[in-house]
Short mmCIF file of C-alpha atoms and ligand atoms in Angstrom, two decimals:
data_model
loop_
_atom_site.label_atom_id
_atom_site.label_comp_id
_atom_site.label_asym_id
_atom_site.label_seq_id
_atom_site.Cartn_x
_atom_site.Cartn_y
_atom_site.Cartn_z
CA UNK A 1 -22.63 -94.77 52.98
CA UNK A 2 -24.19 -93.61 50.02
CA UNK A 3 -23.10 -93.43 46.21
CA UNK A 4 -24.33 -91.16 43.72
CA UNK A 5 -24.55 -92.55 40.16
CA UNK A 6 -24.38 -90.61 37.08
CA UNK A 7 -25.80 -92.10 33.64
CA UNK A 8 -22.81 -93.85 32.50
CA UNK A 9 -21.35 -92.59 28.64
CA UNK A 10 -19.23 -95.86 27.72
CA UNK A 11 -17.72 -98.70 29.55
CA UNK A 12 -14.79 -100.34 27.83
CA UNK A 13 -11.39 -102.41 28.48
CA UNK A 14 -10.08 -105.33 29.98
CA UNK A 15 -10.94 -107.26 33.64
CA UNK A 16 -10.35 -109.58 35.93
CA UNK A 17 -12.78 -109.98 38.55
CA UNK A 18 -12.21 -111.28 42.56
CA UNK A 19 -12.42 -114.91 43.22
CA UNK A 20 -16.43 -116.88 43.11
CA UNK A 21 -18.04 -116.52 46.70
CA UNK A 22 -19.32 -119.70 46.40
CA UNK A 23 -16.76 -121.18 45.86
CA UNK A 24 -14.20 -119.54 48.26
CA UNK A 25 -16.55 -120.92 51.34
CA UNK A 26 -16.65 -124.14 50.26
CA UNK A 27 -12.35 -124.02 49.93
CA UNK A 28 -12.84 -122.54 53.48
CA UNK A 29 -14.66 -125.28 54.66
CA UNK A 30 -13.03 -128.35 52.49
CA UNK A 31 -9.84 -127.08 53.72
CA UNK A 32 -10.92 -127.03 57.22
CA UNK A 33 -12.44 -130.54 57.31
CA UNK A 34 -9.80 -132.07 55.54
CA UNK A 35 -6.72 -133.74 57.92
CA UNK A 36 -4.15 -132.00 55.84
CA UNK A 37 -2.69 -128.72 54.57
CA UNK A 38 -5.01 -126.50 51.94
CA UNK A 39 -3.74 -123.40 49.76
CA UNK A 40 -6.40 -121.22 48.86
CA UNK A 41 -5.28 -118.69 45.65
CA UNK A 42 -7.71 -115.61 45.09
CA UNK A 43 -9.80 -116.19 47.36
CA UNK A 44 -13.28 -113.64 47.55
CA UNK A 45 -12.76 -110.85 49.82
CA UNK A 46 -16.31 -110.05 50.45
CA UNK A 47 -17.57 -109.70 54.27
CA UNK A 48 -19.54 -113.51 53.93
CA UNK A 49 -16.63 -115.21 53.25
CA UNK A 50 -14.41 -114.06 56.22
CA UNK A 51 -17.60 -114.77 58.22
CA UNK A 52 -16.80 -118.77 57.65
CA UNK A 53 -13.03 -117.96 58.13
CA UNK A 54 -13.75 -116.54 61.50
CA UNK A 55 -16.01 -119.41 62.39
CA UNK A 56 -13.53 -121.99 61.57
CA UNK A 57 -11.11 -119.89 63.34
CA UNK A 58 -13.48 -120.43 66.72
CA UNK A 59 -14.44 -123.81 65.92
CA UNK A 60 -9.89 -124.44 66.77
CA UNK A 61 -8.99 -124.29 62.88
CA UNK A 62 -5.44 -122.40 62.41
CA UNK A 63 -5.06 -120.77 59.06
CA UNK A 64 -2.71 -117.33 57.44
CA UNK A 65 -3.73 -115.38 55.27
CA UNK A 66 -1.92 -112.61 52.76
CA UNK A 67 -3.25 -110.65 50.15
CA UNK A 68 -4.16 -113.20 47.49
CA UNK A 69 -3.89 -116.89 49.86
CA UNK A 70 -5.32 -118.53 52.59
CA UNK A 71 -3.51 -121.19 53.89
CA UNK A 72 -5.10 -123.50 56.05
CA UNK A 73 -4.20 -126.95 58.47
CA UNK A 74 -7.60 -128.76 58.59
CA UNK A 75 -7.51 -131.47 61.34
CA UNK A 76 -9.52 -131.58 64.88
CA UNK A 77 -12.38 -129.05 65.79
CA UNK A 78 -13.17 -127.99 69.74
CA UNK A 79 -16.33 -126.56 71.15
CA UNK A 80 -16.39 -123.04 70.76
CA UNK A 81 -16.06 -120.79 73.82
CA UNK A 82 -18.20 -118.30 72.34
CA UNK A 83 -21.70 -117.91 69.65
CA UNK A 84 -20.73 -118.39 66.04
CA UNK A 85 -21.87 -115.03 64.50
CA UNK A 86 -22.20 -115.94 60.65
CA UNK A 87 -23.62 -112.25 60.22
CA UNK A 88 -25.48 -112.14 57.20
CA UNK A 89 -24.21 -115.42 55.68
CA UNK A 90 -27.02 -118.12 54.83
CA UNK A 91 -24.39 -120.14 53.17
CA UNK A 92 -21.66 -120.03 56.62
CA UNK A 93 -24.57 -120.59 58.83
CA UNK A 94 -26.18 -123.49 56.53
CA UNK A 95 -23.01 -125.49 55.27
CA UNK A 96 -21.62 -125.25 58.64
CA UNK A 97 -24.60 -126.33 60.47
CA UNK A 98 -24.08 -129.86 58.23
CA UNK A 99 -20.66 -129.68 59.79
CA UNK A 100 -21.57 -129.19 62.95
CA UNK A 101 -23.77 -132.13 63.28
CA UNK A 102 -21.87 -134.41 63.76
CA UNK A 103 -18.86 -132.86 65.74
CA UNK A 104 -18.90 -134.15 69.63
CA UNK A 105 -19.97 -131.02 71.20
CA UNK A 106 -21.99 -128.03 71.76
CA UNK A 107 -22.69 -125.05 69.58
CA UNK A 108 -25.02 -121.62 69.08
CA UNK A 109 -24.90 -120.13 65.42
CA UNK A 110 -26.56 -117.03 65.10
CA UNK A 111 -26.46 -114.01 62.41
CA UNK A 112 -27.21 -110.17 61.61
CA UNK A 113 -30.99 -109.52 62.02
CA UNK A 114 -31.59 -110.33 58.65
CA UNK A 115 -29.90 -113.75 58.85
CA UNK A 116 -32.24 -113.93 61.42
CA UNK A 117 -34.81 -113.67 59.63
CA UNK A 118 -34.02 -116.70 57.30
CA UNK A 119 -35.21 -119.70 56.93
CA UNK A 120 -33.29 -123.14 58.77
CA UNK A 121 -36.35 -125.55 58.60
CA UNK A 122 -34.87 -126.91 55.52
CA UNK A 123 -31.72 -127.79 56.72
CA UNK A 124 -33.12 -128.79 60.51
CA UNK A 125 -35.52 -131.39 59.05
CA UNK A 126 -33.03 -133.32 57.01
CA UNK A 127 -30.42 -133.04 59.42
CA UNK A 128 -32.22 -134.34 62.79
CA UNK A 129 -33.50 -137.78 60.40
CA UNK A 130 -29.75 -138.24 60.28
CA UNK A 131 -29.37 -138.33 64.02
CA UNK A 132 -28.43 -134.91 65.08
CA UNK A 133 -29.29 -132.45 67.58
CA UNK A 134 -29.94 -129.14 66.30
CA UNK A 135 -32.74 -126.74 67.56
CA UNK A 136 -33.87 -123.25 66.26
CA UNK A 137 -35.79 -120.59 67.21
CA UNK A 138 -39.26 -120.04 67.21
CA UNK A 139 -40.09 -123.67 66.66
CA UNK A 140 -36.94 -124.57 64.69
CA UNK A 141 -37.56 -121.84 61.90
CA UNK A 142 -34.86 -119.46 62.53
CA UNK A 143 -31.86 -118.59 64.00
CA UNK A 144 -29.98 -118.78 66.64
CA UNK A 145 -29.48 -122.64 65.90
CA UNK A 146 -28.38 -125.10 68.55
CA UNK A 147 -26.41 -127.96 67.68
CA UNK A 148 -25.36 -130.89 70.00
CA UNK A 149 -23.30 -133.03 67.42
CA UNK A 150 -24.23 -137.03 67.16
CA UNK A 151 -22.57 -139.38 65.43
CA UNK A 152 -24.96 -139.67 61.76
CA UNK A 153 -26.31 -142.05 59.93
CA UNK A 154 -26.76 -141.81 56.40
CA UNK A 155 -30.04 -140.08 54.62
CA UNK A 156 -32.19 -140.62 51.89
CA UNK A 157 -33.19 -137.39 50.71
CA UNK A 158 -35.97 -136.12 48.17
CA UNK A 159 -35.40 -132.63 48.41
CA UNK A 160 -38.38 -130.00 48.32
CA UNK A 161 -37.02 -126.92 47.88
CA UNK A 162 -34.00 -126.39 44.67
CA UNK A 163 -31.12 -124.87 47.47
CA UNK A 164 -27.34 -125.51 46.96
CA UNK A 165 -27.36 -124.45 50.48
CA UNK A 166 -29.54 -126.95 51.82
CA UNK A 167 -27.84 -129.62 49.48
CA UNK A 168 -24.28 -128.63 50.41
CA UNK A 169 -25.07 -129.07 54.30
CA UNK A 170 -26.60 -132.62 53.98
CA UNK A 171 -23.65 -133.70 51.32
CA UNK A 172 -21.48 -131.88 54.17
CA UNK A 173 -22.97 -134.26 57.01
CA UNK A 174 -23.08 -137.40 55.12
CA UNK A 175 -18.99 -137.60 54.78
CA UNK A 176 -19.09 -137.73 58.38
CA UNK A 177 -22.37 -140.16 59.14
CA UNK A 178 -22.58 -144.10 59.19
CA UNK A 179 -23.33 -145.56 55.58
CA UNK A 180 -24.04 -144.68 52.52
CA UNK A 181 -26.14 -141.48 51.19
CA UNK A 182 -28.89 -140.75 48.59
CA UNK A 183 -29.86 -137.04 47.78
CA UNK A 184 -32.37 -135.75 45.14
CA UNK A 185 -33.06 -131.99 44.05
CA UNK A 186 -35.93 -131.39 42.09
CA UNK A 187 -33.71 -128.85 39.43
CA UNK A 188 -29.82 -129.02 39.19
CA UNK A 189 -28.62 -126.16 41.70
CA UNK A 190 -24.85 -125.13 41.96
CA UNK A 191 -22.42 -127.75 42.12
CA UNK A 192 -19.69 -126.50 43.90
CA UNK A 193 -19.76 -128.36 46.76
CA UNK A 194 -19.59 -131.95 44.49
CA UNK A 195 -17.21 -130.79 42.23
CA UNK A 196 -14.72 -129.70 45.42
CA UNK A 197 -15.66 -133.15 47.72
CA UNK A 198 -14.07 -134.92 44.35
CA UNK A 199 -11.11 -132.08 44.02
CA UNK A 200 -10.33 -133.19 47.53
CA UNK A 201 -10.39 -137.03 46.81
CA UNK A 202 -14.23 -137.30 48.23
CA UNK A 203 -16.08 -140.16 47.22
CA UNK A 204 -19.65 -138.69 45.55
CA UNK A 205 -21.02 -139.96 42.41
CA UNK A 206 -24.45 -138.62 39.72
CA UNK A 207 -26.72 -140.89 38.78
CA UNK A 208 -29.30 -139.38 37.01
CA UNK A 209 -30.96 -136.76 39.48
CA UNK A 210 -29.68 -138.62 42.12
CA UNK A 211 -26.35 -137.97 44.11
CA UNK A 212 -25.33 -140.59 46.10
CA UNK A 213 -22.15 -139.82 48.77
CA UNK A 214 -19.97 -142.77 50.95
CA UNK A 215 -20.26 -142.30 54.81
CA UNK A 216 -16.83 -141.68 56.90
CA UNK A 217 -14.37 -140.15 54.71
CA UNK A 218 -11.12 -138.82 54.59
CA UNK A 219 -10.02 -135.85 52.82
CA UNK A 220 -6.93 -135.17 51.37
CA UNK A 221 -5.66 -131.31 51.24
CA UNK A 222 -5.06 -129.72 48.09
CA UNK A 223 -4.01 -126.21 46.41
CA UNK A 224 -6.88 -124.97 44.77
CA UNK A 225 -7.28 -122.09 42.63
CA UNK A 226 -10.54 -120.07 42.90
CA UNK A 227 -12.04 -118.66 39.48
CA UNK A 228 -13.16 -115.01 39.22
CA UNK A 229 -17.17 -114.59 40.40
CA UNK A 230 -19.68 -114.94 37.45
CA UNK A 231 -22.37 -113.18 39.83
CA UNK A 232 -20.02 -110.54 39.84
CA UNK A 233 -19.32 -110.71 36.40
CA UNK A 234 -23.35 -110.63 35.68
CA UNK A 235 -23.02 -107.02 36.83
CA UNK A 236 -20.78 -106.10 34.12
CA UNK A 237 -22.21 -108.06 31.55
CA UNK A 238 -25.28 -106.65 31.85
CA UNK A 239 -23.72 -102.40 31.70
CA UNK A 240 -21.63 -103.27 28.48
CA UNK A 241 -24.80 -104.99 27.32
CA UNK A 242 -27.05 -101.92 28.21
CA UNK A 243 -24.37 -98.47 27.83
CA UNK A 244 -24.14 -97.28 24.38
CA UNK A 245 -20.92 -97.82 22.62
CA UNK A 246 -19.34 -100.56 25.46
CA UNK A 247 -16.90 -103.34 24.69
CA UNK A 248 -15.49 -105.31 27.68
CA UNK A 249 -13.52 -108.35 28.04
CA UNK A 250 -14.12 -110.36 31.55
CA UNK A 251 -11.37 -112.72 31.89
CA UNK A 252 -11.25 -115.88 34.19
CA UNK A 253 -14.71 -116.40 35.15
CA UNK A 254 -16.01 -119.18 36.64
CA UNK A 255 -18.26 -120.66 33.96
CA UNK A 256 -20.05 -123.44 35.74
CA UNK A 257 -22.98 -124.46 33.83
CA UNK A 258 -24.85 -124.52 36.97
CA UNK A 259 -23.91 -120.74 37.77
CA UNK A 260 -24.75 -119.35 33.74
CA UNK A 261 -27.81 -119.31 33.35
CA UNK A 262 -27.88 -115.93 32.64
CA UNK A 263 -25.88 -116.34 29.65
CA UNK A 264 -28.69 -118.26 28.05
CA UNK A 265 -31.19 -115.72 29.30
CA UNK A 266 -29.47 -112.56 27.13
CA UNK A 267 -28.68 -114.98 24.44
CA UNK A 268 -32.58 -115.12 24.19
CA UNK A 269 -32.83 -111.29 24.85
CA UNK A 270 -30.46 -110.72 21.98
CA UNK A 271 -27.61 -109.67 24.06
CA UNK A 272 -24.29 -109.57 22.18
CA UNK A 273 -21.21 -111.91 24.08
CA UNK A 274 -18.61 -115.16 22.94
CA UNK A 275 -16.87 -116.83 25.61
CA UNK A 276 -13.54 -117.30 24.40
CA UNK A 277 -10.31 -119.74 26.04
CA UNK A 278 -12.26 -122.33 27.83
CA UNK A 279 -10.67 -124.47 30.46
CA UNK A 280 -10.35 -126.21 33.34
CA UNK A 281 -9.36 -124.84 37.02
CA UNK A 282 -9.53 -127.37 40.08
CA UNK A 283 -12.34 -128.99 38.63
CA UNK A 284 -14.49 -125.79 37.86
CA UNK A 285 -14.82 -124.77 33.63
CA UNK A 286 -13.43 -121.35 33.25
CA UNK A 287 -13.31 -118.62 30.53
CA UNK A 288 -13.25 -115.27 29.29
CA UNK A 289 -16.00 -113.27 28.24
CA UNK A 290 -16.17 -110.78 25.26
CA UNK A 291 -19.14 -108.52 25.77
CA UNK A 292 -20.54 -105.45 23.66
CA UNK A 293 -23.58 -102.97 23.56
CA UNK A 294 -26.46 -104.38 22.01
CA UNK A 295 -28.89 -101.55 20.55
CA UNK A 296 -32.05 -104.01 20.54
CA UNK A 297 -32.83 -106.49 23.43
CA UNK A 298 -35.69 -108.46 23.89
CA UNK A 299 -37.71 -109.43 26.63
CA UNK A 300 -38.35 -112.87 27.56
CA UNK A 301 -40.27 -115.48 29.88
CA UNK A 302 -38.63 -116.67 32.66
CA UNK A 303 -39.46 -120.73 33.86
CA UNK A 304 -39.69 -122.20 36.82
CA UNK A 305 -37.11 -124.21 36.04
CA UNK A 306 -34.26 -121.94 34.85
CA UNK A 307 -34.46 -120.13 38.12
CA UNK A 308 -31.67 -122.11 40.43
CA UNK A 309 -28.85 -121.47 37.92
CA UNK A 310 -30.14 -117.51 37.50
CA UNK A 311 -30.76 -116.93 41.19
CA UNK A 312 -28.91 -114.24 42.15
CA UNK A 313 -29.21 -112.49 38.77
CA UNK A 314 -32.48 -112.05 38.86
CA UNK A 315 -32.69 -108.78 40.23
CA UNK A 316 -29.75 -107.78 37.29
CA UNK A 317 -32.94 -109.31 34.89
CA UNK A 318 -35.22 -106.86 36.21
CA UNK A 319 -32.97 -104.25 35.41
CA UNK A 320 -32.37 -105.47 31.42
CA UNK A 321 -36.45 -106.20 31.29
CA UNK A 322 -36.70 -102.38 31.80
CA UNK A 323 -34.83 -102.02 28.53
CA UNK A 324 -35.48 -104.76 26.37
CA UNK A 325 -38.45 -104.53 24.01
CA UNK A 326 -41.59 -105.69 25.21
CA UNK A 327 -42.57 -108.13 28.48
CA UNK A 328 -40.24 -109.89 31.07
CA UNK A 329 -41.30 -112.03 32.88
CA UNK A 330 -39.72 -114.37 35.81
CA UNK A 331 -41.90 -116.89 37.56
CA UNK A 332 -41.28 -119.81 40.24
CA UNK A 333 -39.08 -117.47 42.01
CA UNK A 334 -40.40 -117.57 45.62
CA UNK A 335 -37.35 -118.49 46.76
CA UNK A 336 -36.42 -114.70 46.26
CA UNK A 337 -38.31 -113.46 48.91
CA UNK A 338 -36.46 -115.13 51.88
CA UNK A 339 -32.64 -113.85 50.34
CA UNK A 340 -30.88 -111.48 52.07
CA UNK A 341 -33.73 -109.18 51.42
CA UNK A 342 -37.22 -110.43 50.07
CA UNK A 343 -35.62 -109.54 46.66
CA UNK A 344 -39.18 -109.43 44.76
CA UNK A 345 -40.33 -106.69 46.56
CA UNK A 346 -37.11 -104.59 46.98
CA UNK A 347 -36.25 -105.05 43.38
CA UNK A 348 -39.42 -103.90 42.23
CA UNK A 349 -40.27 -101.46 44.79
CA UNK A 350 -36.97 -99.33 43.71
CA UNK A 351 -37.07 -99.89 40.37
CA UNK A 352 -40.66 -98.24 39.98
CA UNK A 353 -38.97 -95.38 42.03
CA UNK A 354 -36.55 -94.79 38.68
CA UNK A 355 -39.86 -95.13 36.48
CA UNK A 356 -39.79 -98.70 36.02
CA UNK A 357 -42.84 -100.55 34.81
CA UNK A 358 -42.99 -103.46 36.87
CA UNK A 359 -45.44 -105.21 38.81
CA UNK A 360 -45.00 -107.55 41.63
CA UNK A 361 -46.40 -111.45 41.48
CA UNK A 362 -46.28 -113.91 44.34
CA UNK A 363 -43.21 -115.88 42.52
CA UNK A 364 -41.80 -113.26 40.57
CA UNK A 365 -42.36 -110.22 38.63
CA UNK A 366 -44.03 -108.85 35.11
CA UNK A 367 -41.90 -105.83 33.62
CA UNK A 368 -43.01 -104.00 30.43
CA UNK A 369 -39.70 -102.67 28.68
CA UNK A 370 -38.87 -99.64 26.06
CA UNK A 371 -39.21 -97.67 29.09
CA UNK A 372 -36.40 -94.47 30.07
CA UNK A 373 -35.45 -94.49 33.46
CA UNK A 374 -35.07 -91.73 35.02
CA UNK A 375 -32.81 -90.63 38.38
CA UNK A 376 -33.70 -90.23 42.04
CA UNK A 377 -33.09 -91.86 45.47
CA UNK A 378 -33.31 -95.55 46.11
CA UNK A 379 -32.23 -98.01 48.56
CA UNK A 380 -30.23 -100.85 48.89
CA UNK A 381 -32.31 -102.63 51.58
CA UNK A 382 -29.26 -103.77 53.32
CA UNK A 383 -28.85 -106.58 49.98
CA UNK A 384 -25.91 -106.48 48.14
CA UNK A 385 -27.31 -107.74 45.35
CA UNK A 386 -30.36 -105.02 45.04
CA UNK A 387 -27.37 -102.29 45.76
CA UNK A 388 -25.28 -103.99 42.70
CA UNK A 389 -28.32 -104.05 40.85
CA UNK A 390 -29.65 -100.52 41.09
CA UNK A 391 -26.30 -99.10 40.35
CA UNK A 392 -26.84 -100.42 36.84
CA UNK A 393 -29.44 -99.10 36.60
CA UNK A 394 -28.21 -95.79 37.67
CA UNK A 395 -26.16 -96.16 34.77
CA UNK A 396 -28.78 -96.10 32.29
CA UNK A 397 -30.89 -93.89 34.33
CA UNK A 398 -31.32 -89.97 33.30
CA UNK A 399 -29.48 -87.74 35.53
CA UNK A 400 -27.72 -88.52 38.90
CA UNK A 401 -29.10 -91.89 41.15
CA UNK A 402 -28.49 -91.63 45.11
CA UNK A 403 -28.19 -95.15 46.33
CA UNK A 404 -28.15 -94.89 50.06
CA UNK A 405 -26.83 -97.87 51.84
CA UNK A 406 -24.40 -99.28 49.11
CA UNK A 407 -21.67 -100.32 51.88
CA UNK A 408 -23.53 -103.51 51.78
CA UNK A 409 -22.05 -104.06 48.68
CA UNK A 410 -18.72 -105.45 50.74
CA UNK A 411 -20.40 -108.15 51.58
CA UNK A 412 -19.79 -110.14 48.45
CA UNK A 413 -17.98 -107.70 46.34
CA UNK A 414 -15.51 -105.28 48.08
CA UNK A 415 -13.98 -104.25 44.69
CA UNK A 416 -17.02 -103.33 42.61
CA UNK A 417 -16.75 -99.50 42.50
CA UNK A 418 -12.93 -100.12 41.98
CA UNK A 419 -13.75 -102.52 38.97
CA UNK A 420 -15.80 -100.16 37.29
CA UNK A 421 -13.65 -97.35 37.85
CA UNK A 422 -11.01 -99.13 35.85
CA UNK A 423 -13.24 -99.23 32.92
CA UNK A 424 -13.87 -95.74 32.87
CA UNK A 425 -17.21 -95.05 35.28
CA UNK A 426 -16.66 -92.67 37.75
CA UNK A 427 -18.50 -92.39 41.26
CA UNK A 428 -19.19 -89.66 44.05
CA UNK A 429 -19.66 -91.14 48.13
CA UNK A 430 -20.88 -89.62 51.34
C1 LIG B 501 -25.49 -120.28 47.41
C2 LIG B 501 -26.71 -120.79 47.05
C3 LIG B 501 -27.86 -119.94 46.72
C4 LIG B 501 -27.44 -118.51 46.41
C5 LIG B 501 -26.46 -117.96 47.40
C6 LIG B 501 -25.21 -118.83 47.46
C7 LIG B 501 -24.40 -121.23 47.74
O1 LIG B 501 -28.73 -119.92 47.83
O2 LIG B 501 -28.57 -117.67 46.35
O3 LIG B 501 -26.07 -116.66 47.05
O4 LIG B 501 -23.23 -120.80 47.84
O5 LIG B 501 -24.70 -122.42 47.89
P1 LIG B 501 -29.91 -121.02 48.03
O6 LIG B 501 -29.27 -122.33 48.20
O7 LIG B 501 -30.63 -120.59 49.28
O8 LIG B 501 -30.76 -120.92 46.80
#
């Protein structure tokens, strides 16, 4: 499928976006592992999420679902009769590979070919010093993975790389193994996974840098409430930021500090926002968002270290850099190139098709702002995230953007074109 775009005149009123993706596979999965009864309430819709549903469905775990619940009976897993196709999931085929591990029997995960693609070193390594059995493909790199589950035994583990996905499958494998475990990230990724292991009466403590999780637990089940997507929200945060004359109000956002980074990156730019009724939803902070145009932005220099809680804005940053007066620029961002796409190069090579000024680097990209974009064709490259991005910038582009490939855009967010229909954009498919 493909969308055409025209430059967008004004976007203005009042949302509420779908339930965090994040978040929603970790329910799946806490739910599942858990020995009791789980309701999940606005869950994410988006293609990755049903991928762990259907997995856990295979793997013997009964669940119904209705338009805004999932309801699921955790309890006993069985070997799966068939593959486990996580699709294009990293996080399904990571999180549940930690799972996995330790579960009596035999299993084959495999993915879309550009899951295939992705890297499972990083979760192999850490996983077989705790015991288990898990093989990959072309000399444990990739998928398909193999997993013979072991009983574990509990890891001390400096992490190289800052992943919540590699994270979440070691804390993931330690509730099951023997003893007690250590685990280290170099920055503070997402902490979803901690946060829920706690909602669900999970024994994990912080101290310092240093999480440290108790061997052979037992979860309880619980009702949890899942709080709107803030990558989702980026999207629309950064076209009321960048369309003349906007004024939107996000409500019920998930507003984990370790997802919002890119709320202190258009603070620097000069972006205009408040975040208004702050709270608490099972044990996630949550909020509302005011946002409104902002004539003059700014660019700014993107660390190293800022780059796990921006991840998958990133490519939105891009976008803004092409606006915002003067230089952008994002570095220690390798981790970019092995995403659903290598999201350095796609981002960059489309954005230069609309005009941009950018300019590739090994870990990130240089963009020179003040510039007017101006329509043509691009393409998604099969990444949500680069289809999501480019339609903003369709929005500020002059004349009519074809983005072919924009289905992908189901695989997070089903409802984006629906979203920004209902504050007044208006879009043309074929
Ligand atoms: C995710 C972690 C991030 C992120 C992805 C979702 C998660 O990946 O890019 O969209 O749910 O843990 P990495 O852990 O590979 O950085």
């Amino acid at each position: 499928m493909n969308v055409i775009v025209q430059k967008a005149k004004r976007i203005v009123g009042e949302i509420e976006l779908p339930g965090d993706k994040s978040i929603t596979h970790r329910a799946i999965i806490f739910g599942s592992i858990s020995n009791e009864e789980t309701l999940i309430i606005n869950y994410s819709k988006g293609k990755d999420c049903l991928s762990t549903l259907t997995c856990f469905e295979k793997l013997g775990i009964k669940f119904e679902k209705t338009e805004n619940e999932i309801f699921i009976k955790g309890g006993e897993f069985k070997e799966p009769e068939d593959i486990l196709n996580c699709e294009n999931s990293g996080t399904t085929i990571r999180l549940l590979s930690g799972i996995l591990a330790s579960k009596p029997f035999y299993s084959v995960l495999t993915g879309d070919s550009s899951l295939r693609q992705r890297p499972m070193d990083r979760i192999i390594k850490p996983l077989r010093e705790m015991g288990a059995k898990i093989y990959g493909r072309n000399n444990d790199k990739y998928p398909p993975l193999t997993i013979i589950g072991k009983k574990l035994k509990g890891i001390n583990f400096k992490m190289e790389i800052p992943s919540a996905q590699v994270k979440s499958c070691v804390i993931l494998a330690t509730i099951f193994a023997e003893g007690e475990s250590i685990i280290e990230e170099p920055y503070q990724t997402r902490d979803h996974t901690e946060r829920m292991l706690k909602y669900f009466n999970g024994e994990i403590k912080k101290e310092g840098n240093k999480i440290i999780v108790k061997g052979n637990q037992i979860l309880k089940g619980k009702k949890i409430h899942v709080p709107g997507d803030f990558s989702s929200a980026s999207y629309f945060i950064a076209s009321a930021l960048l369309i003349p004359n906007s004024e939107i109000l996000i409500k019920n956002v998930n507003l984990n500090p370790t997802r919002t980074g890119f709320l202190k990156v258009i603070e620097r730019m000069g972006g205009k926002f408040k975040i208004v009724n702050q709270r608490e939803i099972s044990n996630e902070p949550v909020g509302d968002l005011k946002i409104e145009y902002t004539e003059k932005l700014k660019g700014v220099n993107i660390l190293p270290e800022e780059v796990p809680n921006i991840i998958d804005e990133i490519p939105i940053i891009a976008v803004i850099g092409c606006i915002a007066e003067g230089e952008t620029i994002v570095s220690g961002a390798k981790e970019l190139r092995v995403k659903e796409s290598d999201r350095i190069k796609s981002i960059t090579t489309e954005l230069k098709k609309l005009g941009a000024n950018i300019k590739e680097k090994e870990d990130g990209f240089i963009v020179k702002g003040g510039i007017k974009l101006k329509a043509t064709k691009v393409n998604s490259w099969n990444d949500h995230r680069i289809a999501m991005a480019l339609t903003l910038a369709s929005f500020i582009a002059e004349g009519e953007t074809i983005i072919e490939n924009s289905e992908c855009i189901d695989i997070s967010f089903p409802e984006f074109f629906d979203k920004f229909k209902e504050l007044g954009v208006n879009f043309n498919f074929y």
